[in-house]
mmCIF file with all atom_site columns, C-alpha atoms in Angstrom:
data_model
loop_
_atom_site.group_PDB
_atom_site.id
_atom_site.type_symbol
_atom_site.label_atom_id
_atom_site.label_alt_id
_atom_site.label_comp_id
_atom_site.label_asym_id
_atom_site.label_entity_id
_atom_site.label_seq_id
_atom_site.pdbx_PDB_ins_code
_atom_site.Cartn_x
_atom_site.Cartn_y
_atom_site.Cartn_z
_atom_site.occupancy
_atom_site.B_iso_or_equiv
_atom_site.pdbx_formal_charge
_atom_site.auth_seq_id
_atom_site.auth_comp_id
_atom_site.auth_asym_id
_atom_site.auth_atom_id
_atom_site.pdbx_PDB_model_num
ATOM 1   C CA . ASP A 1 1   ? 0.000   0.000  0.000  1.00 66.00 ? 1   ASP A CA 1
ATOM 2   C CA . ALA A 1 2   ? 1.175   3.498  -0.765 1.00 64.00 ? 2   ALA A CA 1
ATOM 3   C CA . MET A 1 3   ? 1.874   5.294  2.435  1.00 92.00 ? 3   MET A CA 1
ATOM 4   C CA . VAL A 1 4   ? 3.794   7.784  4.538  1.00 96.00 ? 4   VAL A CA 1
ATOM 5   C CA . ILE A 1 5   ? 6.342   6.235  6.871  1.00 96.00 ? 5   ILE A CA 1
ATOM 6   C CA . GLN A 1 6   ? 8.004   7.905  9.806  1.00 96.00 ? 6   GLN A CA 1
ATOM 7   C CA . ASN A 1 7   ? 11.025  6.595  11.677 1.00 90.00 ? 7   ASN A CA 1
ATOM 8   C CA . PRO A 1 8   ? 11.530  6.196  14.481 1.00 92.00 ? 8   PRO A CA 1
ATOM 9   C CA . ARG A 1 9   ? 8.083   6.141  16.091 1.00 94.00 ? 9   ARG A CA 1
ATOM 10  C CA . TYR A 1 10  ? 9.575   7.132  19.435 1.00 96.00 ? 10  TYR A CA 1
ATOM 11  C CA . GLN A 1 11  ? 12.752  9.122  19.888 1.00 96.00 ? 11  GLN A CA 1
ATOM 12  C CA . VAL A 1 12  ? 14.437  10.069 23.127 1.00 96.00 ? 12  VAL A CA 1
ATOM 13  C CA . THR A 1 13  ? 17.199  12.645 23.100 1.00 95.00 ? 13  THR A CA 1
ATOM 14  C CA . GLN A 1 14  ? 19.075  14.706 25.626 1.00 96.00 ? 14  GLN A CA 1
ATOM 15  C CA . PHE A 1 15  ? 18.772  18.412 26.073 1.00 96.00 ? 15  PHE A CA 1
ATOM 16  C CA . GLY A 1 16  ? 20.958  20.071 23.463 1.00 95.00 ? 16  GLY A CA 1
ATOM 17  C CA . LYS A 1 17  ? 21.817  16.871 21.582 1.00 96.00 ? 17  LYS A CA 1
ATOM 18  C CA . PRO A 1 18  ? 20.979  17.105 17.841 1.00 96.00 ? 18  PRO A CA 1
ATOM 19  C CA . VAL A 1 19  ? 18.321  14.752 16.598 1.00 96.00 ? 19  VAL A CA 1
ATOM 20  C CA . THR A 1 20  ? 16.996  13.845 13.152 1.00 97.00 ? 20  THR A CA 1
ATOM 21  C CA . LEU A 1 21  ? 13.548  12.536 12.364 1.00 97.00 ? 21  LEU A CA 1
ATOM 22  C CA . SER A 1 22  ? 12.832  10.948 9.022  1.00 97.00 ? 22  SER A CA 1
ATOM 23  C CA . CYS A 1 23  ? 9.852   10.632 6.737  1.00 97.00 ? 23  CYS A CA 1
ATOM 24  C CA . SER A 1 24  ? 9.438   8.700  3.522  1.00 97.00 ? 24  SER A CA 1
ATOM 25  C CA . GLN A 1 25  ? 6.550   8.357  1.119  1.00 97.00 ? 25  GLN A CA 1
ATOM 26  C CA . THR A 1 26  ? 5.559   6.003  -1.653 1.00 95.00 ? 26  THR A CA 1
ATOM 27  C CA . LEU A 1 27  ? 2.791   8.268  -2.960 1.00 92.00 ? 27  LEU A CA 1
ATOM 28  C CA . ASN A 1 28  ? 5.112   10.275 -5.211 1.00 92.00 ? 28  ASN A CA 1
ATOM 29  C CA . HIS A 1 29  ? 3.549   13.489 -3.964 1.00 93.00 ? 29  HIS A CA 1
ATOM 30  C CA . ASN A 1 30  ? 5.222   16.798 -4.717 1.00 93.00 ? 30  ASN A CA 1
ATOM 31  C CA . VAL A 1 31  ? 4.441   18.449 -1.400 1.00 94.00 ? 31  VAL A CA 1
ATOM 32  C CA . MET A 1 32  ? 5.758   17.302 1.973  1.00 96.00 ? 32  MET A CA 1
ATOM 33  C CA . TYR A 1 33  ? 5.028   18.896 5.330  1.00 96.00 ? 33  TYR A CA 1
ATOM 34  C CA . TRP A 1 34  ? 6.336   18.780 8.876  1.00 97.00 ? 34  TRP A CA 1
ATOM 35  C CA . TYR A 1 35  ? 3.991   19.552 11.764 1.00 96.00 ? 35  TYR A CA 1
ATOM 36  C CA . GLN A 1 36  ? 4.615   19.800 15.483 1.00 96.00 ? 36  GLN A CA 1
ATOM 37  C CA . GLN A 1 37  ? 1.780   18.789 17.761 1.00 94.00 ? 37  GLN A CA 1
ATOM 38  C CA . LYS A 1 38  ? 1.834   19.240 21.500 1.00 92.00 ? 38  LYS A CA 1
ATOM 39  C CA . SER A 1 39  ? -0.702  17.686 23.806 1.00 86.00 ? 39  SER A CA 1
ATOM 40  C CA . SER A 1 40  ? -4.268  18.998 23.295 1.00 83.00 ? 40  SER A CA 1
ATOM 41  C CA . GLN A 1 41  ? -3.060  21.513 20.744 1.00 89.00 ? 41  GLN A CA 1
ATOM 42  C CA . ALA A 1 42  ? -3.569  21.849 17.020 1.00 91.00 ? 42  ALA A CA 1
ATOM 43  C CA . PRO A 1 43  ? -0.904  20.464 14.710 1.00 93.00 ? 43  PRO A CA 1
ATOM 44  C CA . LYS A 1 44  ? 1.346   23.417 13.926 1.00 94.00 ? 44  LYS A CA 1
ATOM 45  C CA . LEU A 1 45  ? 2.962   23.640 10.516 1.00 94.00 ? 45  LEU A CA 1
ATOM 46  C CA . LEU A 1 46  ? 6.735   24.073 10.743 1.00 96.00 ? 46  LEU A CA 1
ATOM 47  C CA . PHE A 1 47  ? 7.593   24.070 7.026  1.00 93.00 ? 47  PHE A CA 1
ATOM 48  C CA . HIS A 1 48  ? 6.737   22.428 3.750  1.00 93.00 ? 48  HIS A CA 1
ATOM 49  C CA . TYR A 1 49  ? 8.405   21.555 0.482  1.00 94.00 ? 49  TYR A CA 1
ATOM 50  C CA . TYR A 1 50  ? 6.985   21.812 -2.982 1.00 93.00 ? 50  TYR A CA 1
ATOM 51  C CA . ASP A 1 51  ? 9.473   19.556 -4.729 1.00 93.00 ? 51  ASP A CA 1
ATOM 52  C CA . LYS A 1 52  ? 12.812  21.105 -3.721 1.00 93.00 ? 52  LYS A CA 1
ATOM 53  C CA . ASP A 1 53  ? 11.286  24.484 -2.963 1.00 92.00 ? 53  ASP A CA 1
ATOM 54  C CA . PHE A 1 54  ? 11.476  24.994 0.808  1.00 93.00 ? 54  PHE A CA 1
ATOM 55  C CA . ASN A 1 55  ? 8.858   27.104 2.593  1.00 91.00 ? 55  ASN A CA 1
ATOM 56  C CA . ASN A 1 56  ? 9.493   27.996 6.194  1.00 92.00 ? 56  ASN A CA 1
ATOM 57  C CA . GLU A 1 57  ? 6.742   29.295 8.461  1.00 90.00 ? 57  GLU A CA 1
ATOM 58  C CA . ALA A 1 58  ? 7.566   32.696 9.904  1.00 89.00 ? 58  ALA A CA 1
ATOM 59  C CA . ASP A 1 59  ? 7.336   31.511 13.505 1.00 90.00 ? 59  ASP A CA 1
ATOM 60  C CA . THR A 1 60  ? 9.328   28.286 13.098 1.00 94.00 ? 60  THR A CA 1
ATOM 61  C CA . PRO A 1 61  ? 12.393  28.537 15.362 1.00 93.00 ? 61  PRO A CA 1
ATOM 62  C CA . ASP A 1 62  ? 15.827  28.518 13.722 1.00 93.00 ? 62  ASP A CA 1
ATOM 63  C CA . ASN A 1 63  ? 16.571  25.440 15.791 1.00 94.00 ? 63  ASN A CA 1
ATOM 64  C CA . PHE A 1 64  ? 14.449  23.473 13.308 1.00 96.00 ? 64  PHE A CA 1
ATOM 65  C CA . GLN A 1 65  ? 15.873  22.632 9.908  1.00 95.00 ? 65  GLN A CA 1
ATOM 66  C CA . SER A 1 66  ? 14.782  20.347 7.122  1.00 96.00 ? 66  SER A CA 1
ATOM 67  C CA . ARG A 1 67  ? 16.231  18.499 4.172  1.00 95.00 ? 67  ARG A CA 1
ATOM 68  C CA . ARG A 1 68  ? 14.570  16.852 1.211  1.00 96.00 ? 68  ARG A CA 1
ATOM 69  C CA . PRO A 1 69  ? 17.194  14.971 -0.786 1.00 96.00 ? 69  PRO A CA 1
ATOM 70  C CA . ASN A 1 70  ? 14.652  13.473 -3.196 1.00 95.00 ? 70  ASN A CA 1
ATOM 71  C CA . THR A 1 71  ? 10.910  13.140 -3.758 1.00 94.00 ? 71  THR A CA 1
ATOM 72  C CA . SER A 1 72  ? 10.557  10.222 -1.379 1.00 96.00 ? 72  SER A CA 1
ATOM 73  C CA . PHE A 1 73  ? 12.439  11.398 1.696  1.00 96.00 ? 73  PHE A CA 1
ATOM 74  C CA . CYS A 1 74  ? 12.271  14.361 4.005  1.00 97.00 ? 74  CYS A CA 1
ATOM 75  C CA . PHE A 1 75  ? 14.165  14.940 7.261  1.00 97.00 ? 75  PHE A CA 1
ATOM 76  C CA . LEU A 1 76  ? 13.564  17.154 10.255 1.00 97.00 ? 76  LEU A CA 1
ATOM 77  C CA . ASP A 1 77  ? 16.712  18.194 12.097 1.00 97.00 ? 77  ASP A CA 1
ATOM 78  C CA . ILE A 1 78  ? 16.501  19.735 15.541 1.00 97.00 ? 78  ILE A CA 1
ATOM 79  C CA . ARG A 1 79  ? 19.907  21.235 16.179 1.00 96.00 ? 79  ARG A CA 1
ATOM 80  C CA . SER A 1 80  ? 19.721  21.783 19.922 1.00 96.00 ? 80  SER A CA 1
ATOM 81  C CA . PRO A 1 81  ? 16.543  20.321 21.372 1.00 96.00 ? 81  PRO A CA 1
ATOM 82  C CA . GLY A 1 82  ? 15.076  22.026 24.386 1.00 95.00 ? 82  GLY A CA 1
ATOM 83  C CA . LEU A 1 83  ? 12.522  20.670 26.814 1.00 95.00 ? 83  LEU A CA 1
ATOM 84  C CA . GLY A 1 84  ? 9.874   22.682 24.987 1.00 95.00 ? 84  GLY A CA 1
ATOM 85  C CA . ASP A 1 85  ? 10.529  20.743 21.787 1.00 96.00 ? 85  ASP A CA 1
ATOM 86  C CA . ALA A 1 86  ? 9.107   17.550 23.243 1.00 96.00 ? 86  ALA A CA 1
ATOM 87  C CA . ALA A 1 87  ? 6.089   16.830 21.043 1.00 96.00 ? 87  ALA A CA 1
ATOM 88  C CA . MET A 1 88  ? 4.624   14.616 18.367 1.00 95.00 ? 88  MET A CA 1
ATOM 89  C CA . TYR A 1 89  ? 6.102   15.384 14.957 1.00 97.00 ? 89  TYR A CA 1
ATOM 90  C CA . LEU A 1 90  ? 3.878   14.597 12.017 1.00 96.00 ? 90  LEU A CA 1
ATOM 91  C CA . CYS A 1 91  ? 4.940   14.304 8.411  1.00 97.00 ? 91  CYS A CA 1
ATOM 92  C CA . ALA A 1 92  ? 2.367   14.659 5.655  1.00 96.00 ? 92  ALA A CA 1
ATOM 93  C CA . THR A 1 93  ? 2.257   14.690 1.870  1.00 95.00 ? 93  THR A CA 1
ATOM 94  C CA . SER A 1 94  ? -0.123  16.007 -0.735 1.00 92.00 ? 94  SER A CA 1
ATOM 95  C CA . ARG A 1 95  ? -0.481  16.688 -4.411 1.00 87.00 ? 95  ARG A CA 1
ATOM 96  C CA . PRO A 1 96  ? 0.012   20.302 -5.498 1.00 79.00 ? 96  PRO A CA 1
ATOM 97  C CA . ALA A 1 97  ? -3.687  21.020 -5.578 1.00 74.00 ? 97  ALA A CA 1
ATOM 98  C CA . VAL A 1 98  ? -6.555  21.663 -3.239 1.00 67.00 ? 98  VAL A CA 1
ATOM 99  C CA . ASP A 1 99  ? -6.514  18.206 -1.804 1.00 75.00 ? 99  ASP A CA 1
ATOM 100 C CA . THR A 1 100 ? -6.251  16.177 1.312  1.00 85.00 ? 100 THR A CA 1
ATOM 101 C CA . GLN A 1 101 ? -2.991  15.526 3.078  1.00 91.00 ? 101 GLN A CA 1
ATOM 102 C CA . TYR A 1 102 ? -1.777  12.047 3.887  1.00 93.00 ? 102 TYR A CA 1
ATOM 103 C CA . PHE A 1 103 ? -0.164  11.742 7.276  1.00 95.00 ? 103 PHE A CA 1
ATOM 104 C CA . GLY A 1 104 ? 2.409   9.407  8.699  1.00 95.00 ? 104 GLY A CA 1
ATOM 105 C CA . PRO A 1 105 ? 1.921   7.912  12.163 1.00 94.00 ? 105 PRO A CA 1
ATOM 106 C CA . GLY A 1 106 ? 4.159   10.505 13.777 1.00 95.00 ? 106 GLY A CA 1
ATOM 107 C CA . THR A 1 107 ? 7.333   10.438 15.854 1.00 96.00 ? 107 THR A CA 1
ATOM 108 C CA . ARG A 1 108 ? 6.988   11.190 19.533 1.00 96.00 ? 108 ARG A CA 1
ATOM 109 C CA . LEU A 1 109 ? 10.052  13.072 20.706 1.00 96.00 ? 109 LEU A CA 1
ATOM 110 C CA . THR A 1 110 ? 11.066  13.090 24.357 1.00 96.00 ? 110 THR A CA 1
ATOM 111 C CA . VAL A 1 111 ? 13.775  15.478 25.543 1.00 96.00 ? 111 VAL A CA 1
ATOM 112 C CA . LEU A 1 112 ? 15.494  14.599 28.802 1.00 94.00 ? 112 LEU A CA 1
ATOM 113 C CA . ASP B 2 1   ? -4.245  33.938 17.043 1.00 66.00 ? 1   ASP B CA 1
ATOM 114 C CA . GLN B 2 2   ? -6.146  30.709 16.494 1.00 76.00 ? 2   GLN B CA 1
ATOM 115 C CA . GLN B 2 3   ? -7.844  31.031 13.116 1.00 92.00 ? 3   GLN B CA 1
ATOM 116 C CA . VAL B 2 4   ? -9.578  27.658 13.347 1.00 95.00 ? 4   VAL B CA 1
ATOM 117 C CA . LYS B 2 5   ? -11.285 26.822 16.610 1.00 95.00 ? 5   LYS B CA 1
ATOM 118 C CA . GLN B 2 6   ? -12.882 23.719 17.993 1.00 96.00 ? 6   GLN B CA 1
ATOM 119 C CA . ASN B 2 7   ? -14.357 24.875 21.255 1.00 92.00 ? 7   ASN B CA 1
ATOM 120 C CA . SER B 2 8   ? -15.498 21.498 22.525 1.00 94.00 ? 8   SER B CA 1
ATOM 121 C CA . PRO B 2 9   ? -12.509 19.417 23.605 1.00 94.00 ? 9   PRO B CA 1
ATOM 122 C CA . SER B 2 10  ? -14.661 16.338 24.082 1.00 96.00 ? 10  SER B CA 1
ATOM 123 C CA . LEU B 2 11  ? -18.058 14.883 23.259 1.00 96.00 ? 11  LEU B CA 1
ATOM 124 C CA . SER B 2 12  ? -19.825 11.686 24.348 1.00 97.00 ? 12  SER B CA 1
ATOM 125 C CA . VAL B 2 13  ? -22.667 10.174 22.341 1.00 97.00 ? 13  VAL B CA 1
ATOM 126 C CA . GLN B 2 14  ? -24.657 6.987  22.593 1.00 97.00 ? 14  GLN B CA 1
ATOM 127 C CA . GLU B 2 15  ? -24.220 4.418  19.851 1.00 97.00 ? 15  GLU B CA 1
ATOM 128 C CA . GLY B 2 16  ? -26.791 4.897  17.099 1.00 97.00 ? 16  GLY B CA 1
ATOM 129 C CA . ARG B 2 17  ? -27.378 8.578  17.875 1.00 97.00 ? 17  ARG B CA 1
ATOM 130 C CA . ILE B 2 18  ? -26.099 11.583 15.953 1.00 98.00 ? 18  ILE B CA 1
ATOM 131 C CA . SER B 2 19  ? -22.678 13.087 16.711 1.00 98.00 ? 19  SER B CA 1
ATOM 132 C CA . ILE B 2 20  ? -22.249 16.760 15.855 1.00 98.00 ? 20  ILE B CA 1
ATOM 133 C CA . LEU B 2 21  ? -18.764 18.216 15.932 1.00 98.00 ? 21  LEU B CA 1
ATOM 134 C CA . ASN B 2 22  ? -18.339 21.936 15.476 1.00 98.00 ? 22  ASN B CA 1
ATOM 135 C CA . CYS B 2 23  ? -15.622 24.161 14.088 1.00 97.00 ? 23  CYS B CA 1
ATOM 136 C CA . ASP B 2 24  ? -15.418 27.957 13.815 1.00 97.00 ? 24  ASP B CA 1
ATOM 137 C CA . TYR B 2 25  ? -12.999 30.022 11.798 1.00 97.00 ? 25  TYR B CA 1
ATOM 138 C CA . THR B 2 26  ? -12.090 33.659 11.640 1.00 96.00 ? 26  THR B CA 1
ATOM 139 C CA . ASN B 2 27  ? -10.595 34.110 8.169  1.00 93.00 ? 27  ASN B CA 1
ATOM 140 C CA . SER B 2 28  ? -13.272 34.588 5.521  1.00 93.00 ? 28  SER B CA 1
ATOM 141 C CA . MET B 2 29  ? -10.684 33.897 2.816  1.00 93.00 ? 29  MET B CA 1
ATOM 142 C CA . PHE B 2 30  ? -10.498 30.187 3.626  1.00 94.00 ? 30  PHE B CA 1
ATOM 143 C CA . ASP B 2 31  ? -11.798 28.325 0.598  1.00 92.00 ? 31  ASP B CA 1
ATOM 144 C CA . TYR B 2 32  ? -11.440 24.658 1.482  1.00 93.00 ? 32  TYR B CA 1
ATOM 145 C CA . PHE B 2 33  ? -12.208 22.789 4.663  1.00 95.00 ? 33  PHE B CA 1
ATOM 146 C CA . LEU B 2 34  ? -11.397 19.269 5.736  1.00 95.00 ? 34  LEU B CA 1
ATOM 147 C CA . TRP B 2 35  ? -12.147 16.940 8.608  1.00 97.00 ? 35  TRP B CA 1
ATOM 148 C CA . TYR B 2 36  ? -9.624  14.418 9.822  1.00 96.00 ? 36  TYR B CA 1
ATOM 149 C CA . LYS B 2 37  ? -9.998  11.564 12.261 1.00 96.00 ? 37  LYS B CA 1
ATOM 150 C CA . LYS B 2 38  ? -7.132  10.493 14.493 1.00 94.00 ? 38  LYS B CA 1
ATOM 151 C CA . TYR B 2 39  ? -6.831  7.283  16.478 1.00 92.00 ? 39  TYR B CA 1
ATOM 152 C CA . PRO B 2 40  ? -4.203  6.969  19.228 1.00 87.00 ? 40  PRO B CA 1
ATOM 153 C CA . ALA B 2 41  ? -0.697  6.215  17.966 1.00 83.00 ? 41  ALA B CA 1
ATOM 154 C CA . GLU B 2 42  ? -1.723  6.936  14.368 1.00 87.00 ? 42  GLU B CA 1
ATOM 155 C CA . GLY B 2 43  ? -1.538  9.965  12.146 1.00 91.00 ? 43  GLY B CA 1
ATOM 156 C CA . PRO B 2 44  ? -4.691  11.860 11.175 1.00 93.00 ? 44  PRO B CA 1
ATOM 157 C CA . THR B 2 45  ? -6.637  10.317 8.299  1.00 93.00 ? 45  THR B CA 1
ATOM 158 C CA . PHE B 2 46  ? -8.819  12.251 5.910  1.00 93.00 ? 46  PHE B CA 1
ATOM 159 C CA . LEU B 2 47  ? -12.543 11.944 6.452  1.00 96.00 ? 47  LEU B CA 1
ATOM 160 C CA . ILE B 2 48  ? -14.456 14.457 4.356  1.00 96.00 ? 48  ILE B CA 1
ATOM 161 C CA . SER B 2 49  ? -13.988 17.887 2.813  1.00 94.00 ? 49  SER B CA 1
ATOM 162 C CA . ILE B 2 50  ? -16.021 20.794 1.519  1.00 95.00 ? 50  ILE B CA 1
ATOM 163 C CA . SER B 2 51  ? -15.298 23.670 -0.795 1.00 94.00 ? 51  SER B CA 1
ATOM 164 C CA . SER B 2 52  ? -16.411 27.158 0.168  1.00 94.00 ? 52  SER B CA 1
ATOM 165 C CA . ILE B 2 53  ? -18.715 27.237 -2.856 1.00 94.00 ? 53  ILE B CA 1
ATOM 166 C CA . LYS B 2 54  ? -20.862 24.529 -1.294 1.00 96.00 ? 54  LYS B CA 1
ATOM 167 C CA . ASP B 2 55  ? -22.849 24.381 1.898  1.00 96.00 ? 55  ASP B CA 1
ATOM 168 C CA . LYS B 2 56  ? -23.111 20.628 2.297  1.00 97.00 ? 56  LYS B CA 1
ATOM 169 C CA . ASN B 2 57  ? -21.156 17.520 1.417  1.00 97.00 ? 57  ASN B CA 1
ATOM 170 C CA . GLU B 2 58  ? -22.209 14.002 2.257  1.00 97.00 ? 58  GLU B CA 1
ATOM 171 C CA . ASP B 2 59  ? -20.320 10.722 2.291  1.00 96.00 ? 59  ASP B CA 1
ATOM 172 C CA . GLY B 2 60  ? -22.121 7.786  3.786  1.00 97.00 ? 60  GLY B CA 1
ATOM 173 C CA . ARG B 2 61  ? -22.682 8.369  7.480  1.00 97.00 ? 61  ARG B CA 1
ATOM 174 C CA . PHE B 2 62  ? -20.676 11.606 7.405  1.00 98.00 ? 62  PHE B CA 1
ATOM 175 C CA . THR B 2 63  ? -22.016 14.996 6.382  1.00 98.00 ? 63  THR B CA 1
ATOM 176 C CA . VAL B 2 64  ? -20.233 18.322 6.592  1.00 98.00 ? 64  VAL B CA 1
ATOM 177 C CA . PHE B 2 65  ? -22.202 21.566 6.661  1.00 98.00 ? 65  PHE B CA 1
ATOM 178 C CA . LEU B 2 66  ? -20.680 24.954 5.949  1.00 98.00 ? 66  LEU B CA 1
ATOM 179 C CA . ASN B 2 67  ? -22.243 28.237 7.033  1.00 97.00 ? 67  ASN B CA 1
ATOM 180 C CA . LYS B 2 68  ? -20.059 30.941 5.527  1.00 96.00 ? 68  LYS B CA 1
ATOM 181 C CA . SER B 2 69  ? -21.937 33.853 7.006  1.00 96.00 ? 69  SER B CA 1
ATOM 182 C CA . ALA B 2 70  ? -21.399 32.438 10.479 1.00 97.00 ? 70  ALA B CA 1
ATOM 183 C CA . LYS B 2 71  ? -17.887 31.158 9.641  1.00 97.00 ? 71  LYS B CA 1
ATOM 184 C CA . HIS B 2 72  ? -18.928 27.827 11.022 1.00 97.00 ? 72  HIS B CA 1
ATOM 185 C CA . LEU B 2 73  ? -18.754 24.255 9.871  1.00 97.00 ? 73  LEU B CA 1
ATOM 186 C CA . SER B 2 74  ? -20.010 21.100 11.449 1.00 98.00 ? 74  SER B CA 1
ATOM 187 C CA . LEU B 2 75  ? -19.534 17.383 10.979 1.00 98.00 ? 75  LEU B CA 1
ATOM 188 C CA . HIS B 2 76  ? -22.520 15.118 11.494 1.00 98.00 ? 76  HIS B CA 1
ATOM 189 C CA . ILE B 2 77  ? -22.084 11.406 12.013 1.00 98.00 ? 77  ILE B CA 1
ATOM 190 C CA . VAL B 2 78  ? -25.275 9.372  11.760 1.00 97.00 ? 78  VAL B CA 1
ATOM 191 C CA . PRO B 2 79  ? -25.584 6.790  13.172 1.00 97.00 ? 79  PRO B CA 1
ATOM 192 C CA . SER B 2 80  ? -22.596 6.952  15.496 1.00 98.00 ? 80  SER B CA 1
ATOM 193 C CA . GLN B 2 81  ? -20.659 3.738  16.047 1.00 97.00 ? 81  GLN B CA 1
ATOM 194 C CA . PRO B 2 82  ? -18.130 2.784  18.726 1.00 96.00 ? 82  PRO B CA 1
ATOM 195 C CA . GLY B 2 83  ? -15.439 2.655  16.014 1.00 96.00 ? 83  GLY B CA 1
ATOM 196 C CA . ASP B 2 84  ? -16.000 6.376  15.455 1.00 97.00 ? 84  ASP B CA 1
ATOM 197 C CA . SER B 2 85  ? -14.411 7.088  18.835 1.00 97.00 ? 85  SER B CA 1
ATOM 198 C CA . ALA B 2 86  ? -11.367 9.196  17.968 1.00 96.00 ? 86  ALA B CA 1
ATOM 199 C CA . VAL B 2 87  ? -10.101 12.761 17.920 1.00 96.00 ? 87  VAL B CA 1
ATOM 200 C CA . TYR B 2 88  ? -11.570 14.834 15.094 1.00 97.00 ? 88  TYR B CA 1
ATOM 201 C CA . PHE B 2 89  ? -9.698  17.796 13.632 1.00 97.00 ? 89  PHE B CA 1
ATOM 202 C CA . CYS B 2 90  ? -11.045 20.391 11.274 1.00 97.00 ? 90  CYS B CA 1
ATOM 203 C CA . ALA B 2 91  ? -8.626  22.172 8.973  1.00 95.00 ? 91  ALA B CA 1
ATOM 204 C CA . ALA B 2 92  ? -8.856  25.053 6.531  1.00 95.00 ? 92  ALA B CA 1
ATOM 205 C CA . SER B 2 93  ? -6.772  26.318 3.662  1.00 92.00 ? 93  SER B CA 1
ATOM 206 C CA . LEU B 2 94  ? -6.344  29.603 1.845  1.00 87.00 ? 94  LEU B CA 1
ATOM 207 C CA . PRO B 2 95  ? -6.576  29.952 -1.945 1.00 86.00 ? 95  PRO B CA 1
ATOM 208 C CA . GLY B 2 96  ? -3.356  29.339 -3.798 1.00 81.00 ? 96  GLY B CA 1
ATOM 209 C CA . THR B 2 97  ? -1.572  27.754 -0.863 1.00 82.00 ? 97  THR B CA 1
ATOM 210 C CA . TYR B 2 98  ? -0.849  24.184 0.060  1.00 81.00 ? 98  TYR B CA 1
ATOM 211 C CA . LYS B 2 99  ? -1.022  25.000 3.746  1.00 86.00 ? 99  LYS B CA 1
ATOM 212 C CA . TYR B 2 100 ? -3.693  23.869 6.152  1.00 91.00 ? 100 TYR B CA 1
ATOM 213 C CA . ILE B 2 101 ? -4.503  25.408 9.507  1.00 93.00 ? 101 ILE B CA 1
ATOM 214 C CA . PHE B 2 102 ? -5.819  22.959 12.051 1.00 94.00 ? 102 PHE B CA 1
ATOM 215 C CA . GLY B 2 103 ? -8.129  23.265 14.997 1.00 95.00 ? 103 GLY B CA 1
ATOM 216 C CA . THR B 2 104 ? -7.250  21.781 18.370 1.00 94.00 ? 104 THR B CA 1
ATOM 217 C CA . GLY B 2 105 ? -9.474  18.742 17.924 1.00 95.00 ? 105 GLY B CA 1
ATOM 218 C CA . THR B 2 106 ? -12.533 17.268 19.601 1.00 97.00 ? 106 THR B CA 1
ATOM 219 C CA . ARG B 2 107 ? -12.340 13.871 21.259 1.00 97.00 ? 107 ARG B CA 1
ATOM 220 C CA . LEU B 2 108 ? -15.477 11.887 20.414 1.00 97.00 ? 108 LEU B CA 1
ATOM 221 C CA . LYS B 2 109 ? -16.459 8.933  22.523 1.00 97.00 ? 109 LYS B CA 1
ATOM 222 C CA . VAL B 2 110 ? -19.292 6.749  21.266 1.00 97.00 ? 110 VAL B CA 1
ATOM 223 C CA . LEU B 2 111 ? -20.776 4.702  24.066 1.00 96.00 ? 111 LEU B CA 1
ATOM 224 C CA . ALA B 2 112 ? -22.026 1.206  23.317 1.00 90.00 ? 112 ALA B CA 1
#
């Protein structure tokens, strides 16, 4: 089945220790998104790619970076995680049209 | 500033009855609205959508109503089933963007 895969599902890191979350898709969608979701809050868009074109949200901290080496893969790098970065990170894809997004299962990040 | 609001964090309904989940928005420029369902430990999955040029869209047991003058949309589930127990998010997008703004979600519990 075509899908969006996120690895790992659970990630524990130490305060200040860089961490990378990964997302892959078999849908061949042009657009990929990273969201941060904290408990009982709305998923918050961090950035999205349209192919290689990177679009950062204005309020996304500089601590968050992303890479998309090809259509299938997208990475979220957190350079120096703080306690406030503990959250669920959701990857999603879509076609470049008014359309639904397809979400991965998320990676739950714990910062110790 | 939360542009998409789901003011009821939770809702309980008896099996077989109607579930009504509500969503309000503040930006009259939104032109496309979606509902997602999220089970624990999974990513959100698309449920139903509606364009701003319509006021109703139906898909099986699920119907979404849009009231543009009130900036309000609602999701009706009839009849409700225990398997519908999940968190429901509404989301909205602006014309010409691939970005979606999510509400905080409503946790629906359908009681057998």
